[in-house]
Coordinates of C-alpha atoms in Angstrom, one line a residue:
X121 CA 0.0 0.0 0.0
X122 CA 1.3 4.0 -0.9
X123 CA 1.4 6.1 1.8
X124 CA 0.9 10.1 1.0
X125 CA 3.8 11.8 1.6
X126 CA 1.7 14.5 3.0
X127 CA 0.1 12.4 5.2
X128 CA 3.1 11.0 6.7
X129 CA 4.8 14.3 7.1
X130 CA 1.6 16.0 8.8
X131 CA 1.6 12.9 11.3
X132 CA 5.5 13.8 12.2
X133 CA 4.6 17.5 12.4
X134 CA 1.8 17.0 14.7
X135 CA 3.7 14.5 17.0
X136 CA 7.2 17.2 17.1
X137 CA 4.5 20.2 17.7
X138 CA 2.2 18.4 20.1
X139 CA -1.0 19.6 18.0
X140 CA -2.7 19.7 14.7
X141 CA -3.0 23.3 14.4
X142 CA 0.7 23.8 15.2
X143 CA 1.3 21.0 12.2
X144 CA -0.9 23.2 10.0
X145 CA 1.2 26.6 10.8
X146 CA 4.5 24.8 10.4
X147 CA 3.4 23.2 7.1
X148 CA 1.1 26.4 6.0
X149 CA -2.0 24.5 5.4
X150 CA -5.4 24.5 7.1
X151 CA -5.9 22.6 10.4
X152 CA -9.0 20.6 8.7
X153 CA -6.4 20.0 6.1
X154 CA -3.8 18.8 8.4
X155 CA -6.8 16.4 10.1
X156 CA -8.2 14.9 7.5
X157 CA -4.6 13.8 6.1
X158 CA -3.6 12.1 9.1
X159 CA -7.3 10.5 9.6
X160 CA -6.5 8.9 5.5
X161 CA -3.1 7.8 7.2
X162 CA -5.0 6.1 10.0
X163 CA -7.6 4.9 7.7
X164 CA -4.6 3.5 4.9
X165 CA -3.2 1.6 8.1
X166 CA -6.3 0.7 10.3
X167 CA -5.1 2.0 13.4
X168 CA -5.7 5.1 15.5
X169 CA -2.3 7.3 15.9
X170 CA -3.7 9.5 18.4
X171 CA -6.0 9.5 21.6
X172 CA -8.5 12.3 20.3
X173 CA -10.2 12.6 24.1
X174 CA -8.0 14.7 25.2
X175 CA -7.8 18.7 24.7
X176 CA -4.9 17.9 22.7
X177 CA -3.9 14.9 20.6
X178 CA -2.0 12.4 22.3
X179 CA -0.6 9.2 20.5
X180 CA -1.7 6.1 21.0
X181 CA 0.7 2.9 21.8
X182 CA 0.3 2.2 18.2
X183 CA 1.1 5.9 17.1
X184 CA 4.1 5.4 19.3
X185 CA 5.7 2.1 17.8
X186 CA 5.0 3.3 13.8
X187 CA 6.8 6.7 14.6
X188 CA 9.9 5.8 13.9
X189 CA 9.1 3.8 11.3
X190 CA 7.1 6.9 9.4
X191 CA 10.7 8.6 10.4
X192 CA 12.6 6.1 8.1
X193 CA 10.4 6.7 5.3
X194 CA 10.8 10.1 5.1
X195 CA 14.4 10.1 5.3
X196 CA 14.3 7.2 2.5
X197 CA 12.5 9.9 0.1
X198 CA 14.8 12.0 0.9
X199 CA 17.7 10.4 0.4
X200 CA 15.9 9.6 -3.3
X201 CA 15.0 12.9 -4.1
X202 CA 19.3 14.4 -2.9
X203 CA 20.1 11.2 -5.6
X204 CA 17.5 12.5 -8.5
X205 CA 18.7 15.8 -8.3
X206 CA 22.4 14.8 -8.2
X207 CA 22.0 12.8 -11.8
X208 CA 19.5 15.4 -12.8
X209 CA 22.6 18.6 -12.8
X210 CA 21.4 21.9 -12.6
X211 CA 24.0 23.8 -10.7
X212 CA 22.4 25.7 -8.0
X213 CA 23.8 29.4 -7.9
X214 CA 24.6 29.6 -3.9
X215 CA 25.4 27.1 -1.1
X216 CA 25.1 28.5 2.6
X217 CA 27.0 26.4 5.6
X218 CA 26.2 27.3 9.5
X219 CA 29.2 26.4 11.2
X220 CA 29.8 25.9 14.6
X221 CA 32.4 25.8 16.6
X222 CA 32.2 22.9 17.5
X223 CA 33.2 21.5 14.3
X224 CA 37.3 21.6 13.3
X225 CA 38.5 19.4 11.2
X226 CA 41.6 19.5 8.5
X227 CA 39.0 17.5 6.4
X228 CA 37.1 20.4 6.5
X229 CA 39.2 22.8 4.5
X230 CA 39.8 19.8 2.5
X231 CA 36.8 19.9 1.0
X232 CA 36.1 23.7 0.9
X233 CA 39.7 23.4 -1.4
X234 CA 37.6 20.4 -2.9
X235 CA 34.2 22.9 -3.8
X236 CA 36.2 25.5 -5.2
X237 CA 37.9 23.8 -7.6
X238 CA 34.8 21.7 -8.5
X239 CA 32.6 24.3 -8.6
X240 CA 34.5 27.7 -8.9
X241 CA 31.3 29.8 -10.1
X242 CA 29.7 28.5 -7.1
X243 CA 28.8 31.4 -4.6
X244 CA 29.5 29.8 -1.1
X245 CA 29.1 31.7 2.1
X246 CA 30.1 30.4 6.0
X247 CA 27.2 31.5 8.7
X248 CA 28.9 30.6 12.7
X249 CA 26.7 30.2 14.5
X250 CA 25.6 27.2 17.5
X251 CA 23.1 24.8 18.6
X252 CA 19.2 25.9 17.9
X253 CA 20.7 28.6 16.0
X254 CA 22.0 27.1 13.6
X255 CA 18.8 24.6 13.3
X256 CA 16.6 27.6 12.7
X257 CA 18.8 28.9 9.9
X258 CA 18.6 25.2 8.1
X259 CA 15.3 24.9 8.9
X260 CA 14.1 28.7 7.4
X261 CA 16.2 28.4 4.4
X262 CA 18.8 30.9 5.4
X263 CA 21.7 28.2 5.4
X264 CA 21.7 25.1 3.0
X265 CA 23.5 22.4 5.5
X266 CA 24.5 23.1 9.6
X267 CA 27.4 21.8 11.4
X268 CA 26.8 21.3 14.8
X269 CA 27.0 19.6 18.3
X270 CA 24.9 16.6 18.0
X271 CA 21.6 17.1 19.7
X272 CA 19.2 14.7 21.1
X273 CA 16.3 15.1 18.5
X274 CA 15.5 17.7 15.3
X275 CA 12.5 18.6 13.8
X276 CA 10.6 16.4 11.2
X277 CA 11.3 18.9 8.2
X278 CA 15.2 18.4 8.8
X279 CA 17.7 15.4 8.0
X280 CA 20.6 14.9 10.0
X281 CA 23.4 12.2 9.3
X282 CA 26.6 11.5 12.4
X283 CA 29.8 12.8 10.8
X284 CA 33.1 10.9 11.5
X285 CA 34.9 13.5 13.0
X286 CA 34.6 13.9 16.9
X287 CA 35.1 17.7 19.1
X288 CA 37.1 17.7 22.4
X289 CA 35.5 19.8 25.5
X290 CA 37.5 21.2 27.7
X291 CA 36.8 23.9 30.9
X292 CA 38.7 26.7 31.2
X293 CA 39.5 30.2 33.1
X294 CA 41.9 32.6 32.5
X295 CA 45.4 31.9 33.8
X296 CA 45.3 34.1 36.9
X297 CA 41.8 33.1 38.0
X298 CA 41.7 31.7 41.3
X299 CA 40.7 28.2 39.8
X300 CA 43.5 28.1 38.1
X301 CA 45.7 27.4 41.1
X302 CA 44.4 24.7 42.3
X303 CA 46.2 21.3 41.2
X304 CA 42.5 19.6 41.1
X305 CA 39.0 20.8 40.5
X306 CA 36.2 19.9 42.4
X307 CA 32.6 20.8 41.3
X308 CA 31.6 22.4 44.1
X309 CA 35.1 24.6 43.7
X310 CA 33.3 25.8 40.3
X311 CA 29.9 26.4 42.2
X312 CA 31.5 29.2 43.4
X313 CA 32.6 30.9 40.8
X314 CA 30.5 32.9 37.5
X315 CA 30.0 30.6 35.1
X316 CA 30.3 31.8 31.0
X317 CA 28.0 29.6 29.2
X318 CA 26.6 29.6 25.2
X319 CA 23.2 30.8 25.4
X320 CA 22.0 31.0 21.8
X321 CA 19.3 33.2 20.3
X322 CA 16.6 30.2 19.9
X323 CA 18.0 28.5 23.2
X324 CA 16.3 29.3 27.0
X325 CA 18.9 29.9 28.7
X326 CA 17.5 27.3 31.4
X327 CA 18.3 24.3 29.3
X328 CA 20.3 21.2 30.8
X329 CA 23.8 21.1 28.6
X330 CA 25.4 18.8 31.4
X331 CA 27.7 21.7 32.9
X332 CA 28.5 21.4 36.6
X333 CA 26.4 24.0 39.1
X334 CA 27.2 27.6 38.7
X335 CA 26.0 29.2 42.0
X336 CA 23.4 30.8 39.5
X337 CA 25.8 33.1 38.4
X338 CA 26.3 33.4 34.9
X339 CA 27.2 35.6 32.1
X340 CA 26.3 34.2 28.3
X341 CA 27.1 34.7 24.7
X342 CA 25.8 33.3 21.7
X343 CA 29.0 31.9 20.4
X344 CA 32.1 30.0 21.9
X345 CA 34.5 32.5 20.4
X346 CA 32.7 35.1 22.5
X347 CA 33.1 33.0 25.2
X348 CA 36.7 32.4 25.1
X349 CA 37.0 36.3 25.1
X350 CA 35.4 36.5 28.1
X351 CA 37.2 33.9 29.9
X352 CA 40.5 35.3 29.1
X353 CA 39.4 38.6 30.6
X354 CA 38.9 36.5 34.0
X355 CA 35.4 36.6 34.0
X356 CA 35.0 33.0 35.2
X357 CA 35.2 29.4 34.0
X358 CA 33.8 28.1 30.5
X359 CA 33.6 25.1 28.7
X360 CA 35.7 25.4 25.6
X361 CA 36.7 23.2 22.6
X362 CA 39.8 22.5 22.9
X363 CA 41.1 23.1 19.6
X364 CA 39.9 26.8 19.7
X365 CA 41.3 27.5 22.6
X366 CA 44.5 26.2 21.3
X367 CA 44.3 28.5 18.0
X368 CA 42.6 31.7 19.5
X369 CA 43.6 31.6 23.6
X370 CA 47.0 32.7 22.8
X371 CA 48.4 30.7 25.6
X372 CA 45.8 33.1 28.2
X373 CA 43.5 30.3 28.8
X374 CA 44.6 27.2 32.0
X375 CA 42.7 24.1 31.6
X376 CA 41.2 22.8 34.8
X377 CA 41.2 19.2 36.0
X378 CA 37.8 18.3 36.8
X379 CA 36.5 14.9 37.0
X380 CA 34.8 13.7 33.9
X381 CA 37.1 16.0 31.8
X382 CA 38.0 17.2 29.2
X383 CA 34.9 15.7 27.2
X384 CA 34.1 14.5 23.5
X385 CA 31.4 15.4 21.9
X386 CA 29.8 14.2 18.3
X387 CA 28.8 16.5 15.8
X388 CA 25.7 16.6 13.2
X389 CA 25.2 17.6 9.9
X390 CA 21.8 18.4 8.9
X391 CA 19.5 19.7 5.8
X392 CA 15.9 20.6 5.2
X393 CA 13.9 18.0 3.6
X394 CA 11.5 20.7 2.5
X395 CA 14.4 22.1 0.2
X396 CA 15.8 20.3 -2.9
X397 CA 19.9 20.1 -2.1
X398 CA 21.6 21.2 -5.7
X399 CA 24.6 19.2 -6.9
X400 CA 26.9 21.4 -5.1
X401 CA 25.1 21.1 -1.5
X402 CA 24.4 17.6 -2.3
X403 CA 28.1 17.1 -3.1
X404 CA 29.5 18.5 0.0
X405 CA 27.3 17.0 2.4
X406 CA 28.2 13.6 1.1
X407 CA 31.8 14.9 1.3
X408 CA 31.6 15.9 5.0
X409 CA 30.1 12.3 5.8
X410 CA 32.8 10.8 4.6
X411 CA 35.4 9.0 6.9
X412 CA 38.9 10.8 6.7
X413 CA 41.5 8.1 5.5
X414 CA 43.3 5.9 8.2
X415 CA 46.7 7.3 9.1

């Protein structure tokens, strides 16, 4: 049996929202439009995706199990569509790339050496930018693919693949903080001092990223750059990657020895499913999932 496509994506919607009408805004359809597609869905399979007793809809055990596998099919029709369009040609005129980071690799400039010389007409820009900032630029069209920490979950309308490459975490104060004399690190050391954490424009502040306690005092920035500036001014302790603080620090930065430290973290590239990739994007997104070659 043939599934709509529209169908299936208004289900995904409606479950990453937590309502129909939310679905419908996201999508830019009707909320009768948005209901009646995932009623044909439920109809198509004989089961009811969602508990419609409550004020909003809440999905059933069924809804549940067949989520993930409605997930996989519209990452398979994407992955057909970025393969169409790669035999199909037609040069897209621009290719956009949010870049956190978080994200250093010597593959990296490998392959921006790579586009140029493939496509050297090809009008490439580099957005920095970190975490929900850089899914909101995907998702709205302003970037074509986003490089960034790997989060626990995106929306439906995006595609995200692992990439080989791996960042380093470290946390860091400037080199005559008072931290930085102590041989070993202690959370409840850091508790006592302001903490500098990313806080980026489509983030709350409030959210769980895993840092020890701060005391409640913090100071934030959108970017880890910004951060690092901070720090080396001495106002307080930040965690860092390690390979920026090794470029831009400047030797001003001490790394303290906290248990459970430094830490590695996986990054994510993702696209908008809602956007056809041209050759170029398509080429380089491939490129970036690629494994770098043994040494």
């Amino acid at each position: 049996m043939n599934y709509s496509p529209e169908s299936l994506e208004a289900f995904a919607q409606a479950v990453a929202l937590g309502s129909f009408s939310a679905a419908a805004r996201k999508l830019g359809k009707s909320q009768s439009t948005i209901s009646e597609a995932i009623a044909r869905l439920e109809a198509d399979l004989g089961l009811e995706l969602f508990d419609r007793g409550s004020r909003q809809p809440k999905l059933t055990e069924a809804g549940s199990r067949l989520l993930e596998r409605v997930e996989d099919i519209l990452a398979a029709s994407d992955r057909l569509q970025r393969a169409a369009t790669q035999l199909s040609g037609g040069l897209e005129p621009r290719v956009s790339l949010a870049l956190s980071d978080t994200y250093q690799s010597a593959q990296y400039e490998a392959r921006l050496v790579e586009l140029e010389q493939r496509y050297p007409d090809l009008e490439f820009e580099c957005l920095i930018a970190e975490h929900r900032d850089v899914i909101e630029l995907v998702a709205q069209g302003r970037a074509t693919l986003g490089l960034l920490a790997a989060q626990p979950g995106y929306p439906p309308e995006l595609g995200a693949a692992r990439v080989a490459e791996r960042a380093d975490f470290g946390l860091f104060v400037a080199l005559e903080h008072p931290l930085a004399q102590l041989p070993d690190v202690r959370e409840s050391d850091l508790a006592g001092w302001r903490l500098l954490r990313l806080n980026t424009l489509g983030d709350a502040l409030a959210v769980d990223d895993g840092l020890p306690p701060s005391g409640g005092r913090c100071w934030s920035a959108p970017n880890y750059l910004l951060l690092l500036e901070m720090a080396t001014h001495g106002f307080g302790w930040a965690e860092l990657p390690r390979w920026l603080v090794s470029g831009y620090a400047n030797g001003r930065l001490h790394e303290l020895q906290v248990p459970g430290w430094p830490r590695s973290q996986a990054v994510d590239v993702v696209w908008s499913r809602q956007r056809r990739l041209g050759p170029a994007a398509n080429w380089l997104l491939e490129r970036l999932l690629e494994r770098p070659p043994a040494r």
